[in-house]
Coordinates of C-alpha atoms and ligand atoms in Angstrom, one line a residue:
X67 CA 137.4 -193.8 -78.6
X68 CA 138.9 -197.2 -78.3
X69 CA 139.9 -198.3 -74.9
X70 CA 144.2 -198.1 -75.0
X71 CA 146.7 -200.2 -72.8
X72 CA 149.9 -199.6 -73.1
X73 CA 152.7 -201.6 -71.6
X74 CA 156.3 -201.8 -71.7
X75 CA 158.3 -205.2 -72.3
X76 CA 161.8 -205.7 -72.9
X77 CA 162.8 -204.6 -76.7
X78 CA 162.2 -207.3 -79.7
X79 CA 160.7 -207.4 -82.9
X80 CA 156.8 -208.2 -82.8
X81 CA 155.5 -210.5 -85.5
X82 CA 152.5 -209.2 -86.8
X83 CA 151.1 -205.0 -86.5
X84 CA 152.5 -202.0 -86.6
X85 CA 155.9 -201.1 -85.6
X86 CA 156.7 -197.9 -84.8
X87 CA 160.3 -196.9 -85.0
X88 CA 162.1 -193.4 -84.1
X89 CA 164.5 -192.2 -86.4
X90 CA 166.7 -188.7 -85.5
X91 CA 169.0 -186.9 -87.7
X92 CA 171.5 -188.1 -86.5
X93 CA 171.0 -191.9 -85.8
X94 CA 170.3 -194.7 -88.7
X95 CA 167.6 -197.3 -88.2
X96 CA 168.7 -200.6 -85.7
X97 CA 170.5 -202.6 -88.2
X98 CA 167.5 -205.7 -87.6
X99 CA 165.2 -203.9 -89.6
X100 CA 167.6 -204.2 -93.0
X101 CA 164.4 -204.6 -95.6
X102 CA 164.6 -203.4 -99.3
X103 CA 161.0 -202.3 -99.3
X104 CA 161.3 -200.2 -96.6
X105 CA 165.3 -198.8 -97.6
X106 CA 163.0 -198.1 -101.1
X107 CA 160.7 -195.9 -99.7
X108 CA 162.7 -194.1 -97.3
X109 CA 165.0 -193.3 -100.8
X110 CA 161.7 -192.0 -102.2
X111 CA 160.8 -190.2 -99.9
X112 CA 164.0 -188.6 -99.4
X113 CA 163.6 -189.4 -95.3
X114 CA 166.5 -188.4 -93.2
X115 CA 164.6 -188.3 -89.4
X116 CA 163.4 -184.5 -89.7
X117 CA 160.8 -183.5 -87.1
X118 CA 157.5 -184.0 -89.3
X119 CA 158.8 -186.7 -91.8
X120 CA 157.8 -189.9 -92.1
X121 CA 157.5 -193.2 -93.6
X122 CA 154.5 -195.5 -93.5
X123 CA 155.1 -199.0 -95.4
X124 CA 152.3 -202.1 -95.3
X125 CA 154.3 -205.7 -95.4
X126 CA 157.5 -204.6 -95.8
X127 CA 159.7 -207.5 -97.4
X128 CA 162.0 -209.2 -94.7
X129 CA 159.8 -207.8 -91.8
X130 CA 157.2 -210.0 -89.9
X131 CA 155.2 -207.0 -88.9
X132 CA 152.3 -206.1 -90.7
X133 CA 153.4 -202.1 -90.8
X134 CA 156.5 -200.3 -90.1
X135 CA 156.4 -196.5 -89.4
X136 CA 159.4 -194.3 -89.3
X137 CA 158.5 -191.3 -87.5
X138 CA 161.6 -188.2 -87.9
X139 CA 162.4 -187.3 -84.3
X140 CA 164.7 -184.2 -85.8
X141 CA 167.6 -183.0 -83.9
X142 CA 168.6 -184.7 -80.2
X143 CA 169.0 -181.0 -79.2
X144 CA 165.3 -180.3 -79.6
X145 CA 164.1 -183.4 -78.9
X146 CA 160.9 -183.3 -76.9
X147 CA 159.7 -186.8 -75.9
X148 CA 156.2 -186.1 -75.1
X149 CA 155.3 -184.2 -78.3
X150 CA 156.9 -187.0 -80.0
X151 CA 154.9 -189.7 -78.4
X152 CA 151.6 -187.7 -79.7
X153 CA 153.1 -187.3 -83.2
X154 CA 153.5 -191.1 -82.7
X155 CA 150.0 -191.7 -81.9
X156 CA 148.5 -189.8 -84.5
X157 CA 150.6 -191.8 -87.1
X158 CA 149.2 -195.5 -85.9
X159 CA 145.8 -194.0 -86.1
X160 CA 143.4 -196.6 -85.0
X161 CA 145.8 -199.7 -85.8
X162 CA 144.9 -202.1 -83.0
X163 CA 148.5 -204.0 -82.1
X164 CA 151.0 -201.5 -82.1
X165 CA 154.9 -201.9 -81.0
X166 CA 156.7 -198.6 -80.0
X167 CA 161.0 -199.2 -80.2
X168 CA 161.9 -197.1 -77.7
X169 CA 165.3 -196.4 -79.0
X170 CA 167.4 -194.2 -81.5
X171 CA 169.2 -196.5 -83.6
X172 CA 171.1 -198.9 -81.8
X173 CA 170.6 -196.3 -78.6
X174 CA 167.7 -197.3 -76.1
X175 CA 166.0 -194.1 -74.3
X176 CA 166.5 -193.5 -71.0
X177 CA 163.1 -194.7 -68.9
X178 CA 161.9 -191.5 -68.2
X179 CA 162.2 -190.9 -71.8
X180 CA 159.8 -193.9 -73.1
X181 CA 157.6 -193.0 -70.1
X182 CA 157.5 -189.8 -71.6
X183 CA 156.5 -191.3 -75.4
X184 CA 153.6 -193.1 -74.1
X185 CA 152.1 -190.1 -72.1
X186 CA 152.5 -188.3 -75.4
X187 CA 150.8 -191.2 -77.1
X188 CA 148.1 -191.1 -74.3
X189 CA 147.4 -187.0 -74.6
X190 CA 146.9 -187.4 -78.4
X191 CA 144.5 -190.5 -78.9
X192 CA 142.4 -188.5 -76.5
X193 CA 139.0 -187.4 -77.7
X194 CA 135.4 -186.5 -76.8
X195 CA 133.5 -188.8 -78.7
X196 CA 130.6 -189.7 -76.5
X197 CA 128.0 -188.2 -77.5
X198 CA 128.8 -189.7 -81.0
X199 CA 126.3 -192.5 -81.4
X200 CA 126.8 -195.1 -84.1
X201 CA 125.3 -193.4 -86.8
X202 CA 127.4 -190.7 -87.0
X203 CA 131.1 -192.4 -85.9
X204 CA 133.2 -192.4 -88.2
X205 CA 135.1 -195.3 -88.9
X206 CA 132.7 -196.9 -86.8
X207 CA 132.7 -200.4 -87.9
X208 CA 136.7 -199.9 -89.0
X209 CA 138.1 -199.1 -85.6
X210 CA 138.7 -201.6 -83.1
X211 CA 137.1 -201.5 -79.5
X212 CA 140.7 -201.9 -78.4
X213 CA 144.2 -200.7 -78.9
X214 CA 147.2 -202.2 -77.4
X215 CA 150.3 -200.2 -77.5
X216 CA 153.4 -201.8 -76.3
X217 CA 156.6 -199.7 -75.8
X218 CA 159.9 -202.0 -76.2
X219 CA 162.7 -201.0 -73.7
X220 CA 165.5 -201.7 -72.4
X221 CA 164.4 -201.6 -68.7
X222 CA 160.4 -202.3 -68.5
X223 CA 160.4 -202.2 -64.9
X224 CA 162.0 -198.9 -64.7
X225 CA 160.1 -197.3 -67.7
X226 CA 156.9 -198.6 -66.1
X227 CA 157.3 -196.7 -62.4
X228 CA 158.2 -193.5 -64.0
X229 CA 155.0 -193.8 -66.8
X230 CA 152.6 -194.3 -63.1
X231 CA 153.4 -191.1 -62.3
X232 CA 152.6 -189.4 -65.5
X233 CA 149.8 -191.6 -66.1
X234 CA 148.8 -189.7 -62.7
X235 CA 149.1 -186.3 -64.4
X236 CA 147.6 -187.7 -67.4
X237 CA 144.6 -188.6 -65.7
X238 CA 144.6 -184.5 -65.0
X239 CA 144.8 -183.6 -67.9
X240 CA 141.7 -185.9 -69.4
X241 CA 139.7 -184.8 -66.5
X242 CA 140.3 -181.1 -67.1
X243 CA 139.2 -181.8 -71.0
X244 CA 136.4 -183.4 -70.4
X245 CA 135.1 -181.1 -68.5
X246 CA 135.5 -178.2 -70.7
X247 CA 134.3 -180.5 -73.8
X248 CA 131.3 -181.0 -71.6
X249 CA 128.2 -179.3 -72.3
X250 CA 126.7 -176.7 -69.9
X251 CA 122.8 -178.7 -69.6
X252 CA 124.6 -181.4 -68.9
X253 CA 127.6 -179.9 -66.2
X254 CA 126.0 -176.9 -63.9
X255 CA 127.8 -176.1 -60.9
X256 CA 126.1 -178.4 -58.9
X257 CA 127.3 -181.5 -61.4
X258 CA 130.7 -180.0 -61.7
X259 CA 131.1 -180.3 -57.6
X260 CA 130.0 -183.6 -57.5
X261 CA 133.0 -184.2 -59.8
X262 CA 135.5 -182.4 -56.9
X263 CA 133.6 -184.8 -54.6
X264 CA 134.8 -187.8 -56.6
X265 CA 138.3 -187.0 -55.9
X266 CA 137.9 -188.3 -52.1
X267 CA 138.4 -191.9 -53.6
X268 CA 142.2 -190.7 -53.8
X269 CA 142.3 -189.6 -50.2
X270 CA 141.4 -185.5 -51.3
X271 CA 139.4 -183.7 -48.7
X272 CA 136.6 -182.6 -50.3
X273 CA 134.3 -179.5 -49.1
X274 CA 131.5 -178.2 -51.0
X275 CA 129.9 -174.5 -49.7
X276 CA 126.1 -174.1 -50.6
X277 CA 124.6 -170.7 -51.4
X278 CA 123.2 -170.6 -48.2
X279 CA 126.8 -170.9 -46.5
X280 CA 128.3 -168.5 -49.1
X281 CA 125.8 -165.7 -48.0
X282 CA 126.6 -166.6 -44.8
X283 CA 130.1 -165.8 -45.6
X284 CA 129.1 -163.1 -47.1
X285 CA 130.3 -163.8 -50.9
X286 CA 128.0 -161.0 -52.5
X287 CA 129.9 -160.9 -55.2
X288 CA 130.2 -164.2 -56.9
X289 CA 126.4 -165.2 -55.3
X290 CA 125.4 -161.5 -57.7
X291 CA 126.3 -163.2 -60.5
X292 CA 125.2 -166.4 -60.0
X293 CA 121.5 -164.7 -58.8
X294 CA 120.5 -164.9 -62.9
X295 CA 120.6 -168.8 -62.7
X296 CA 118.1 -171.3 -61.7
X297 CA 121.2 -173.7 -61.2
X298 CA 122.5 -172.4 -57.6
X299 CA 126.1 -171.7 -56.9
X300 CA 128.6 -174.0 -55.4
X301 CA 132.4 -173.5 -54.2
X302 CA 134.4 -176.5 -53.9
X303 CA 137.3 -177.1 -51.8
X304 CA 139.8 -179.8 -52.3
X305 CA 143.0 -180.6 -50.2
X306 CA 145.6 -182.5 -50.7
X307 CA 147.7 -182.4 -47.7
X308 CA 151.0 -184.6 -48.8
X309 CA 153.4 -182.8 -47.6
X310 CA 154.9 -182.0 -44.0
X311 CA 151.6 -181.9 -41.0
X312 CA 152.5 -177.8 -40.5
X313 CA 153.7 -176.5 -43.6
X314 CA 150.8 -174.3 -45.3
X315 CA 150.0 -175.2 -48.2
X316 CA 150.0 -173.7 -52.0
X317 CA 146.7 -172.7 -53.1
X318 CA 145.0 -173.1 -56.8
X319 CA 141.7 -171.2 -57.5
X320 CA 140.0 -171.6 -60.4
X321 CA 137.6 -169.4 -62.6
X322 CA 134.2 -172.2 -62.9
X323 CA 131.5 -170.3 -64.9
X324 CA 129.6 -173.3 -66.4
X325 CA 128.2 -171.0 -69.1
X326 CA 129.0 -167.5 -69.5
X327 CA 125.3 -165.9 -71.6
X328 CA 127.2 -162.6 -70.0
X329 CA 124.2 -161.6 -68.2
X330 CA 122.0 -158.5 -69.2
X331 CA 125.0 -157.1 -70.8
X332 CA 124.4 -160.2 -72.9
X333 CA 126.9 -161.8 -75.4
X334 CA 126.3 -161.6 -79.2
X335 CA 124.9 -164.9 -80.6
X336 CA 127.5 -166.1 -82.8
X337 CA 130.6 -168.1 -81.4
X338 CA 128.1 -168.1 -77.3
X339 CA 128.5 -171.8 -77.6
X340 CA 132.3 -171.6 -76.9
X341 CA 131.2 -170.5 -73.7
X342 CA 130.6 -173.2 -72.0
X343 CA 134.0 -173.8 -72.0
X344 CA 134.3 -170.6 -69.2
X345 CA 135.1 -173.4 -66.8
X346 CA 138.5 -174.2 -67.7
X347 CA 140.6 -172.7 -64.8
X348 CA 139.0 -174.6 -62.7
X349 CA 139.0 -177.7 -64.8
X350 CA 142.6 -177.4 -64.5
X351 CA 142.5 -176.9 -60.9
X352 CA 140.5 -180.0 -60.4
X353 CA 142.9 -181.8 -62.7
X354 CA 146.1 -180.7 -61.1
X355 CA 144.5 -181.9 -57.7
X356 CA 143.8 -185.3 -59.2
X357 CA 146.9 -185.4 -60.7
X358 CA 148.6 -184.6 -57.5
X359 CA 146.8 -187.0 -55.5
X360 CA 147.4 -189.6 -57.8
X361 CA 150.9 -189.5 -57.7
X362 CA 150.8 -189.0 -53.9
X363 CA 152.5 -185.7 -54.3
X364 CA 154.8 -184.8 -51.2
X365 CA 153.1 -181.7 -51.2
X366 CA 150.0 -179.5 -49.3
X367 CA 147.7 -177.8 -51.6
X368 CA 144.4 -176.6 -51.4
X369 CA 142.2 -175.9 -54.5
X370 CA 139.2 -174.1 -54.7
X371 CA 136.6 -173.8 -57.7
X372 CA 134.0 -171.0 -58.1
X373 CA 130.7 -172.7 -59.8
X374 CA 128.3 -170.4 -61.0
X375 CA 126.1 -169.9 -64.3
X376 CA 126.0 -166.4 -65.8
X377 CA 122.5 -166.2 -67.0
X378 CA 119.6 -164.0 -68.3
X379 CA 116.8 -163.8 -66.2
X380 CA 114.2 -162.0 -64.2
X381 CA 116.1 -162.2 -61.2
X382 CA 119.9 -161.2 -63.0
X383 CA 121.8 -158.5 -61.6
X384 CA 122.3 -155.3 -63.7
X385 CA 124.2 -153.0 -64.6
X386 CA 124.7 -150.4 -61.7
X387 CA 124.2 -152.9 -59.2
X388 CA 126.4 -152.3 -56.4
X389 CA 127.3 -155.6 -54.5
X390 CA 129.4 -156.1 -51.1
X391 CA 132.3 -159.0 -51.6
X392 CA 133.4 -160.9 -48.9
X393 CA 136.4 -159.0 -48.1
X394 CA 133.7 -155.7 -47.7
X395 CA 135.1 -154.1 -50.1
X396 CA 132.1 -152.8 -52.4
X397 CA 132.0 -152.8 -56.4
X398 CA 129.9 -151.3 -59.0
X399 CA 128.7 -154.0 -61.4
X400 CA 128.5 -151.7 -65.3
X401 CA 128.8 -155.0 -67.3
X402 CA 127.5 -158.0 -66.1
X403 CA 129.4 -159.6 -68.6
X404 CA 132.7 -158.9 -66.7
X405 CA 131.5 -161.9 -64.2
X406 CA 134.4 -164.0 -64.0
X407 CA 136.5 -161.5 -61.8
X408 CA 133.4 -161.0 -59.4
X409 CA 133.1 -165.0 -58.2
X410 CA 137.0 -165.0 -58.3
X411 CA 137.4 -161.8 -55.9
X412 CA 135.1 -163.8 -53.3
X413 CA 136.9 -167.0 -53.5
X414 CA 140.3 -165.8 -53.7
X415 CA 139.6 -163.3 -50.1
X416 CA 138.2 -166.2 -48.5
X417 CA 141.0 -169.2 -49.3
X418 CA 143.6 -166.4 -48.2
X419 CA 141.5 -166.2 -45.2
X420 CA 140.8 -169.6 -44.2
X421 CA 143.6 -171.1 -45.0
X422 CA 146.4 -168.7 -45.1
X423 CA 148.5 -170.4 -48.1
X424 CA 152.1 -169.7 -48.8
X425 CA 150.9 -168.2 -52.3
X426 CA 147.6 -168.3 -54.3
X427 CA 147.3 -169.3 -58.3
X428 CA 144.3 -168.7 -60.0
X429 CA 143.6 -169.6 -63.2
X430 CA 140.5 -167.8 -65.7
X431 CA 139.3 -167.7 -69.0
X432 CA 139.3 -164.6 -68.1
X433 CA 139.2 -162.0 -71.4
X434 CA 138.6 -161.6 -75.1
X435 CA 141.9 -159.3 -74.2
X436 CA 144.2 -161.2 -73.6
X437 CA 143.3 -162.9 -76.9
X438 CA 143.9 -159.7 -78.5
X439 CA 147.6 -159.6 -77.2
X440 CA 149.0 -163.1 -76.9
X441 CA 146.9 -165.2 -79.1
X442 CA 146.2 -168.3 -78.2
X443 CA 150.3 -170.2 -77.4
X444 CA 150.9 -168.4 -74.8
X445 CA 148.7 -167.5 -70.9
X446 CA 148.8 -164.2 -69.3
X447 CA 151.1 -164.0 -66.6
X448 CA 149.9 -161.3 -64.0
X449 CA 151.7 -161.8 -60.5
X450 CA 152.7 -159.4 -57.4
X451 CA 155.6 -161.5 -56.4
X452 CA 158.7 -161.7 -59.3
X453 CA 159.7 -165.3 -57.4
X454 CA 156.4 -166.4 -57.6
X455 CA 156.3 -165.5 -62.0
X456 CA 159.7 -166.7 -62.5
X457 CA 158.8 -170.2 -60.7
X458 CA 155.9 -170.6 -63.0
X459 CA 157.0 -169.4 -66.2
X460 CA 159.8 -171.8 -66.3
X461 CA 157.1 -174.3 -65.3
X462 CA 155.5 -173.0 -68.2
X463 CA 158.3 -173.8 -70.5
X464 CA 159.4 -176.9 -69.5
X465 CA 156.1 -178.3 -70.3
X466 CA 155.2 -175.9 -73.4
X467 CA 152.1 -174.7 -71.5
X468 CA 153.4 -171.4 -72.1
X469 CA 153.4 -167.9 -69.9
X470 CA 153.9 -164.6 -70.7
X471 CA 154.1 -161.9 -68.2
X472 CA 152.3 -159.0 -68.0
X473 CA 152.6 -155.4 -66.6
X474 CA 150.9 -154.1 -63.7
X475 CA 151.0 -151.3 -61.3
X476 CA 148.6 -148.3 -60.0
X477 CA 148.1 -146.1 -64.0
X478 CA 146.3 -149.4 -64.5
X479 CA 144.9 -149.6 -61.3
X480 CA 143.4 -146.5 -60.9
X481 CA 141.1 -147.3 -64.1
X482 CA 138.7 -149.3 -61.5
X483 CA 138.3 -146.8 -59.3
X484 CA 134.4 -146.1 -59.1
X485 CA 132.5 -143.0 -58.6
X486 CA 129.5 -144.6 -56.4
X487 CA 132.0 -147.7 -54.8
X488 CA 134.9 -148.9 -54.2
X489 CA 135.6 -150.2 -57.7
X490 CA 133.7 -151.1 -60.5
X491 CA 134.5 -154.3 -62.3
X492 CA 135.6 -152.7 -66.0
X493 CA 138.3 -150.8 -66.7
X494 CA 137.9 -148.1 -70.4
X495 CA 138.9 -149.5 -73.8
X496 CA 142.6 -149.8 -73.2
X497 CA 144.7 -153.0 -71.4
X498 CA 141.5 -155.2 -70.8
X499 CA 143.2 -158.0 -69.1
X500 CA 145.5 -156.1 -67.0
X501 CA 142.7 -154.0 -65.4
X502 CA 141.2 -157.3 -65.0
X503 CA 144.3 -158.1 -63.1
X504 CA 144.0 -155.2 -60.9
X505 CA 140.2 -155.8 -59.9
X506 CA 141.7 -159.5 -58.6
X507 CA 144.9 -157.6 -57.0
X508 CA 142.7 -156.0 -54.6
X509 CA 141.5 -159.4 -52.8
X510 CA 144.6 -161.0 -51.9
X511 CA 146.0 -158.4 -49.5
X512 CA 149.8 -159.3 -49.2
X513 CA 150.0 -162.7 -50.1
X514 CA 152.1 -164.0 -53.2
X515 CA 149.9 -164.3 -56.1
X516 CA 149.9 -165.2 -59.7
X517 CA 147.1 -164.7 -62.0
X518 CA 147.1 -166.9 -65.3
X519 CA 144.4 -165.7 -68.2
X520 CA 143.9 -168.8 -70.2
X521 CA 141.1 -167.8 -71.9
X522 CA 143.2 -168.0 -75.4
X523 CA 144.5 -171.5 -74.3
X524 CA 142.4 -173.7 -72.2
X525 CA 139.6 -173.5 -74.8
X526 CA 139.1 -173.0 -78.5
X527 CA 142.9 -174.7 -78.7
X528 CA 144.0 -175.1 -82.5
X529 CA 145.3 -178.8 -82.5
X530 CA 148.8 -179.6 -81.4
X531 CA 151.1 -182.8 -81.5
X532 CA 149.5 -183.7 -77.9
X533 CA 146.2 -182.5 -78.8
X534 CA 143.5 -182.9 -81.0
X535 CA 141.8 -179.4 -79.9
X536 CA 139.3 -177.4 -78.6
X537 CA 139.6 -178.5 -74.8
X538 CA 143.7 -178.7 -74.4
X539 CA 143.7 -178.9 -71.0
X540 CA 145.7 -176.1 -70.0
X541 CA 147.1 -175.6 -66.8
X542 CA 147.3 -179.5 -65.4
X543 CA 151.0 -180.4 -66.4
X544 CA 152.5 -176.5 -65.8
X545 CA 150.9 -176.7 -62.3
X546 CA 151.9 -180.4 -61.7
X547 CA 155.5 -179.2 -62.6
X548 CA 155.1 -175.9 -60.8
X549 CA 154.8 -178.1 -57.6
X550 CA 157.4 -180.7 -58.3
X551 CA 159.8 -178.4 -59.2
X552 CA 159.5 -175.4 -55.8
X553 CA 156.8 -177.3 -53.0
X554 CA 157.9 -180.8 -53.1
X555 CA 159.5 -183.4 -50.8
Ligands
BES32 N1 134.5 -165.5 -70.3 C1 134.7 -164.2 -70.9 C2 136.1 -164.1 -71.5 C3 136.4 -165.0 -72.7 C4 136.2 -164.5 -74.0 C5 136.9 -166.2 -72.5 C6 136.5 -165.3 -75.1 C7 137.1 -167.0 -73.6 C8 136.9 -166.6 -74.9 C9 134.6 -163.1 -69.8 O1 133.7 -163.4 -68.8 C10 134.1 -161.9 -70.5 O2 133.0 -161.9 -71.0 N2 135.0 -160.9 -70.5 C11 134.7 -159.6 -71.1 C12 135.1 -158.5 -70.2 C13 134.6 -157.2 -70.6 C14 133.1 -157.1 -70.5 C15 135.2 -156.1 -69.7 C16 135.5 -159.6 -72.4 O3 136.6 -160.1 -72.5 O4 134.9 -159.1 -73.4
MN33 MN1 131.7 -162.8 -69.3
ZN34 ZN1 133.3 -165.4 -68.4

C-alpha cells in the first residue's frame, strides 16, 4: 500500500497527472476543460453523470494533465459524498499525482462536502497488504511508493479543519480493519490489549484486568471459556472522559474472541479461518475510542473489550459445565461453541457495575443466525430501550452502516431457561440470535442497552464503494455518529 497525502489547495488546473472531475446529472463539466478528445469519448460512451459511469481519457487534446477522469455522481438528491470519494479512489488506481475538482460544474462543494470525498478516497485505497512480500505484490515494481491526492476547493482552509476530524474517525476505522485482517498467531488477547494500551498517547485511560484480577472479580464465565487457551485472557478498559467532570458516561463493549476453534463443540474445518475475525466488536470499539479521542470528542465514554481465545484443549470446558458469572447468576455450558455470549455476560455485569453508564452498546460477531436473517447489509438490532434503538438506527443510516431491529420479549426468553442452572447458553433450533439476545438481557439489570450482531458485517464484507472487503470495519463511523449526534457538547 502506497503511503497517501492528501491536501486541499485552492481550485486550478494541474499540469501534468490525473484529474479527477465530478460530473452529476444534472450539472455539465466547468467550461475550462472544453477538449475535443475528451467531448469524443464522453459521446461514445454515451456519459451523462450516472452513478457508476465514467470516462477515463490519457492526454486529452487541449488539457495539460496527463489523465482526465469523469466520475458520474448521479442524482444531487442521492448524492452521498463519502461513497463517492471511494468510487473516486478506485478509479485513479495507483496513479501517483492526482487532482480531485471539488465541484459540480461551475458549483464548488461545500467544505464538509470535499472533506467528505477525501475520507471516502482514504476508506477505499485502504488494504492489508503486509504480509505481501515482493514476490508476490502485484504491480510491484508498477506502483509508486507514494500517492499525492490533492482536492481543489474553493475554501482550503475550511475543507482542511472539517477533513481533521474525519481523518480522526478514519483512523478508527483503519484500526478496527486491521485488526480483524490480522491473523490470530500473530494478535492473542494479550497483543490485542497492548493495542488498547497504545491509545493513552491520545490522552485514553487505559486499564488492562489480568486473569488473576478477573477471578478475583469473579468472571467465571468469560475466564471458562478462555480456560482452553494457553494465551490467558485480558479485559481492556478505555476512557475517554471529554465531556462534562460528572456526567456518566456512555459505554461500548465489545465481543474480542481472537479465534473462535468453538471449543469441544468444535467448528467444522472448512471456512474456521474466517474466525479469526471473531474480534470485530471490539475492533470497532477500540476504533470508535480512537476515533473519539482523536477528534477530542466533547463526550465521556468508556469501552471495554473481552479478549479471550476459544480453543481445544486438555484443560477446555465442556459441555455440561456449569460456570458462576460475575453477576452470580449460574449457566449451563451445552455448546462450547456459543462462547461469545459467556465473556460478554461478564463484562457487560461488571461495566454496569463499575461505572454505572447512562446506557451500554455492545457489539458481537455474535451468530451464523443472524446471517441467516439479514445477510450481511444490515446488523442486528436487539435493544430494551426504543430511545436508545431509534438513536442508533438513524446513526446507522446516516452513515450506511446499517441496523435492523429485532424482536424480543419472555416466549424467547424462556428458551434459556436451564434444567440444572439458571440458564444455559443455547436456545432450540428456532430465532438463534434473539435467544442470543436474551442470554445478554439478563446481565444488564435495568440499564438502557443495545445489542448489535455484526457477525454478517464486520467480517467476510463483500466489497463496497468505501471498501475493498473482508474486514469493513463496522461499527466505527455509526458509533462515532451515534455520539455526535445524542452525547455531545
Ligand atoms: N463466532 C460465532 C458466530 C459467527 C458465525 C460469526 C459466523 C461470524 C460468522 C459464534 O461464537 C458461534 O459460534 N455461534 C454459534 C452459536 C450456536 C452454537 C448456538 C452459531 O452461530 O452457530
Ligand atoms: Mn463460537
Ligand atoms: Zn464466536
Amino acid at each position: 500500500m502506497p503511503t497517501l497525502s492528501l491536501s486541499f489547495a485552492k481550485a486550478a488546473l494541474p499540469k501534468s497527472g490525473t484529474l479527477v472531475v465530478l460530473v452529476g446529472d444534472d450539472s455539465a463539466l466547468p467550461a475550462s476543460l472544453s477538449s475535443p478528445s475528451l467531448s469524443r469519448a464522453i459521446t461514445l460512451k454515451k456519459f451523462a453523470g450516472k452513478s457508476g459511469s465514467s470516462v477515463d481519457v490519457l492526454g486529452p487534446e487541449g488539457i495539460a494533465a496527463d489523465r482526465v477522469i469523469l466520475i458520474g455522481a448521479g442524482a444531487a438528491s442521492d448524492r452521498d459524498h463519502v461513497n463517492l470519494g471511494g468510487k473516486i479512489a478506485a478509479a485513479f488506481g495507483s496513479d501517483a499525482t492526482v487532482t480531485v475538482l471539488a465541484q459540480m460544474g461551475e458549483a464548488v462543494l461545500e467544505p464538509h462536502q470535499a472533506a467528505e470525498l477525501a475520507f471516502g478516497v482514504r476508506l477505499r485505497t485502504y488494504a492489508f497488504d503486509k504480509y505481501k512480500t515482493k514476490a508476490t505484490r502485484k504491480d510491484e515494481d508498477a506502483a509508486p511508493k507514494a500517492q499525492a491526492v490533492t482536492f481543489a476547493v474553493a475554501n482550503a482552509a475550511a475543507t482542511k479543519k472539517a477533513f481533521a476530524e474525519l481523518d480522526a474517525v478514519a483512523d478508527g476505522v483503519v484500526l478496527a480493519r486491521d485488526l480483524v485482517n490480522e491473523p490470530a498467531n500473530v494478535l492473542g488477547p494479550v497483543e490485542f490489549a497492548a493495542e488498547a494500551q497504545k491509545l493513552e498517547a491520545l490522552g485514553v485511560k487505559v486499564t488492562i484486568l489480568t486473569e488473576k484480577e478477573m477471578k478475583k472479580l469473579g468472571m467465571g464465565a468469560l475466564l471458562g471459556v478462555a480456560q482452553g487457551s494457553v494465551r490467558p485472557a485480558r479485559l481492556a478498559i478505555m476512557e475517554w472522559m471529554g465531556g462534562k467532570s460528572k456526567e456518566k458516561p456512555v459505554a461500548f463493549i465489545g465481543k474480542g474472541v481472537v479465534f473462535d476453534t468453538g471449543g469441544v463443540s468444535i467448528k467444522p474445518a472448512a471456512g474456521m479461518e474466517d474466525m479469526k475475525g471473531d474480534m470485530g466488536g471490539a475492533a470497532a470499539v477500540i476504533g470508535v475510542i480512537k476515533a473519539l479521542a482523536g477528534r477530542k470528542a466533547k463526550a465521556n465514554v468508556v469501552g471495554a473489550i473481552g479478549l479471550v481465545e476459544n480453543m481445544v484443549d486438555g484443560n477446555a470446558q465442556r459441555p455440561g459445565d456449569i460456570v458462576i458469572s460475575m453477576s452470580g447468576q449460574t449457566i449451563e455450558v451445552l455448546n462450547t461453541d456459543a462462547e461469545g455470549r459467556l465473556v460478554l455476560a461478564d463484562v457487560l455485569h461488571h461495566i454496569n457495575k463499575a461505572y454505572e453508564p447512562k446506557l451500554m452498546v455492545n457489539l458481537a460477531t455474535l451468530t451464523g443466525a443472524i446471517m441467516v436473517a439479514l445477510g450481511q447489509s444490515h446488523a442486528g438490532l436487539f435493544s430494551n430501550d426504543d430511545a436508545l434503538a431509534d438513536g442508533l438506527a438513524k446513526a446507522g443510516t446516516a452513515t450506511g452502516e446499517k441496523l435492523w431491529r429485532m424482536p424480543m420479549g419472555s416466549e424467547y426468553d424462556k428458551l434459556i431457561d436451564s434444567k440444572n442452572a439458571d440458564m444455559k447458553n443455547i436456545g432450540g433450533r428456532f430465532g438463534g440470535a434473539i435467544t442470543a439476545a436474551q442470554f445478554l438481557k439478563r446481565f444488564v439489570g435495568e440499564t438502557p442497552w443495545a445489542h448489535l450482531d455484526i457477525a454478517g458485517t464486520a467480517m467476510g464484507s463483500p466489497s463496497s464503494d468505501i471498501s475493498s472487503g473482508w474486514a469493513s470495519g463496522f461499527g466505527v463511523r455509526l458509533l462515532d455518529r451515534f455520539v455526535r449526534d445524542n452525547h455531545e457538547g
